[in-house]
Amino acid sequence: MQNTHQPDLRSRHLRITEPSPWVRRFAPLIPPGDENGGINGDDKRGAVLDLAAGGGRHGRYLLGLGFSVVLVDRDIAPLADLAGEPRAEIIEADLETGTSVFAPGGPLAGRTFAGIVVVNYLHRPLVEEIVAALAPGGVLIYETFASGNELFQRPRNPDHLLRCGELLDLLGGRLQIVAYEHGLDETAEIPGVKQRICAVNDLDASDRDDGEPGPHPVAPD
Ligand SMILES: C[S@@+](CC[C@H](N)C(=O)[O-])C[C@H]1O[C@@H](n2cnc3c(N)ncnc32)[C@H](O)[C@@H]1O
């Protein structure tokens, strides 16, 4: 995990309420609800998972776009005001100890999502389960600190920093990579070296003769 248990960083991330521009840019690719969509079987847009949600800035943004959202964090106090929101499901869970949230018996067992958003959090053992939890056509938007960040600031622990090309290597050939970058972003809400990816689970869904997946819009905001 990232070192957000340290009070300064912890409060810093909670003070950021604007969604990341990367999430804003690619959220429109998340498909509306189908058989996987909606919480409690409603017919609203497909459910999106905000993993390690923190104050829920991305879950809140996606709620505003009409999605149902599942927000998971070990500290759900900052999400308390969402308790009465019918399209928000809040799950208090430690993502790194005990039974995985995705494993049988866990709160996300057997569930798939139209979108999964992970920002400023890395626990490598979860990545495979995150990919498996993407519904067909589902969109993964992942952004966190990466190698090179240790030259500037925390996190510096390699366990919390994506290696060069790591998400590309993990997801390439399994998901359609729509966008990827790795570099220093001094304008980010928490400046540093970031790796960002947007990938779609549609490599198996081609209707083209050459088997290529259809394109997605990538125009910047
Ligand atoms: C830097 S914050 C990012 C929050 C949010 N994704 C955002 O971009 O604003 C990291 C979050 O990961 C959560 N977290 C860290 N370790 C965790 C764990 N083992 N289980 C569940 N959540 C954890 C923290 O509680 C914190 O909310």
mmCIF file of C-alpha atoms and ligand atoms in Angstrom, residues 1-5 9-10 13-14 16-18 20 50-58 72-76 78 93-97 117-123 126 143 145 189-190, ligand 1:
data_model
loop_
_atom_site.group_PDB
_atom_site.id
_atom_site.type_symbol
_atom_site.label_atom_id
_atom_site.label_comp_id
_atom_site.label_asym_id
_atom_site.label_seq_id
_atom_site.Cartn_x
_atom_site.Cartn_y
_atom_site.Cartn_z
ATOM 1 C CA MET A 1 0.000 0.000 0.000
ATOM 2 C CA GLN A 2 1.006 3.588 -0.228
ATOM 3 C CA ASN A 3 2.194 5.326 2.860
ATOM 4 C CA THR A 4 -1.036 7.148 3.457
ATOM 5 C CA HIS A 5 -1.108 5.951 7.043
ATOM 6 C CA LEU A 9 -0.193 12.306 3.289
ATOM 7 C CA ARG A 10 -3.428 10.882 4.545
ATOM 8 C CA HIS A 13 -5.340 13.016 -0.272
ATOM 9 C CA LEU A 14 -8.595 13.641 1.546
ATOM 10 C CA ILE A 16 -8.318 16.675 -2.878
ATOM 11 C CA THR A 17 -11.903 16.561 -4.028
ATOM 12 C CA GLU A 18 -11.553 17.079 -7.771
ATOM 13 C CA SER A 20 -8.120 13.168 -11.619
ATOM 14 C CA ASP A 50 -13.693 2.714 -6.962
ATOM 15 C CA LEU A 51 -10.986 0.686 -5.252
ATOM 16 C CA ALA A 52 -9.125 2.308 -2.340
ATOM 17 C CA ALA A 53 -11.612 5.109 -2.730
ATOM 18 C CA GLY A 54 -10.344 7.436 0.005
ATOM 19 C CA GLY A 55 -12.737 10.352 0.170
ATOM 20 C CA GLY A 56 -14.499 8.962 -2.882
ATOM 21 C CA ARG A 57 -13.675 11.782 -5.285
ATOM 22 C CA HIS A 58 -13.855 9.428 -8.252
ATOM 23 C CA VAL A 72 -14.046 0.131 -1.138
ATOM 24 C CA ASP A 73 -11.573 1.313 1.449
ATOM 25 C CA ARG A 74 -10.344 0.228 4.843
ATOM 26 C CA ASP A 75 -11.354 3.629 6.175
ATOM 27 C CA ILE A 76 -14.873 4.503 5.135
ATOM 28 C CA PRO A 78 -14.803 9.940 4.739
ATOM 29 C CA ALA A 93 -12.387 -3.836 3.756
ATOM 30 C CA ASP A 94 -8.668 -4.246 4.135
ATOM 31 C CA LEU A 95 -7.461 -4.978 0.623
ATOM 32 C CA GLU A 96 -4.153 -6.422 1.720
ATOM 33 C CA THR A 97 -4.795 -8.797 4.587
ATOM 34 C CA VAL A 117 -10.982 2.976 -11.107
ATOM 35 C CA VAL A 118 -7.825 2.802 -9.017
ATOM 36 C CA VAL A 119 -5.956 6.011 -8.265
ATOM 37 C CA ASN A 120 -2.905 6.485 -6.059
ATOM 38 C CA TYR A 121 -2.968 2.986 -4.667
ATOM 39 C CA LEU A 122 -0.966 -0.128 -5.495
ATOM 40 C CA HIS A 123 -1.079 -3.608 -4.072
ATOM 41 C CA LEU A 126 -4.761 -7.398 -6.552
ATOM 42 C CA GLU A 143 -3.208 5.750 -12.200
ATOM 43 C CA PHE A 145 2.960 6.648 -8.586
ATOM 44 C CA GLU A 189 -3.050 17.095 -7.743
ATOM 45 C CA ILE A 190 -0.200 15.288 -6.004
HETATM 46 C C1 LIG B 1 -3.675 8.067 -1.546
HETATM 47 S S1 LIG B 1 -5.273 7.506 -1.081
HETATM 48 C C2 LIG B 1 -6.113 7.549 -2.647
HETATM 49 C C3 LIG B 1 -7.589 7.690 -2.475
HETATM 50 C C4 LIG B 1 -8.383 7.845 -3.766
HETATM 51 N N1 LIG B 1 -8.191 6.722 -4.658
HETATM 52 C C5 LIG B 1 -8.052 9.134 -4.464
HETATM 53 O O1 LIG B 1 -7.459 9.107 -5.551
HETATM 54 O O2 LIG B 1 -8.371 10.189 -3.917
HETATM 55 C C6 LIG B 1 -5.040 5.773 -0.811
HETATM 56 C C7 LIG B 1 -6.246 5.091 -0.200
HETATM 57 O O3 LIG B 1 -5.939 3.707 -0.064
HETATM 58 C C8 LIG B 1 -6.514 3.238 1.119
HETATM 59 N N2 LIG B 1 -5.809 2.048 1.548
HETATM 60 C C9 LIG B 1 -4.491 1.954 1.814
HETATM 61 N N3 LIG B 1 -4.204 0.703 2.218
HETATM 62 C C10 LIG B 1 -5.365 0.009 2.192
HETATM 63 C C11 LIG B 1 -5.708 -1.321 2.499
HETATM 64 N N4 LIG B 1 -4.808 -2.178 2.929
HETATM 65 N N5 LIG B 1 -6.992 -1.697 2.361
HETATM 66 C C12 LIG B 1 -7.928 -0.822 1.936
HETATM 67 N N6 LIG B 1 -7.666 0.457 1.638
HETATM 68 C C13 LIG B 1 -6.389 0.868 1.769
HETATM 69 C C14 LIG B 1 -6.353 4.387 2.100
HETATM 70 O O4 LIG B 1 -7.266 4.269 3.181
HETATM 71 C C15 LIG B 1 -6.601 5.576 1.210
HETATM 72 O O5 LIG B 1 -7.959 5.953 1.249
#
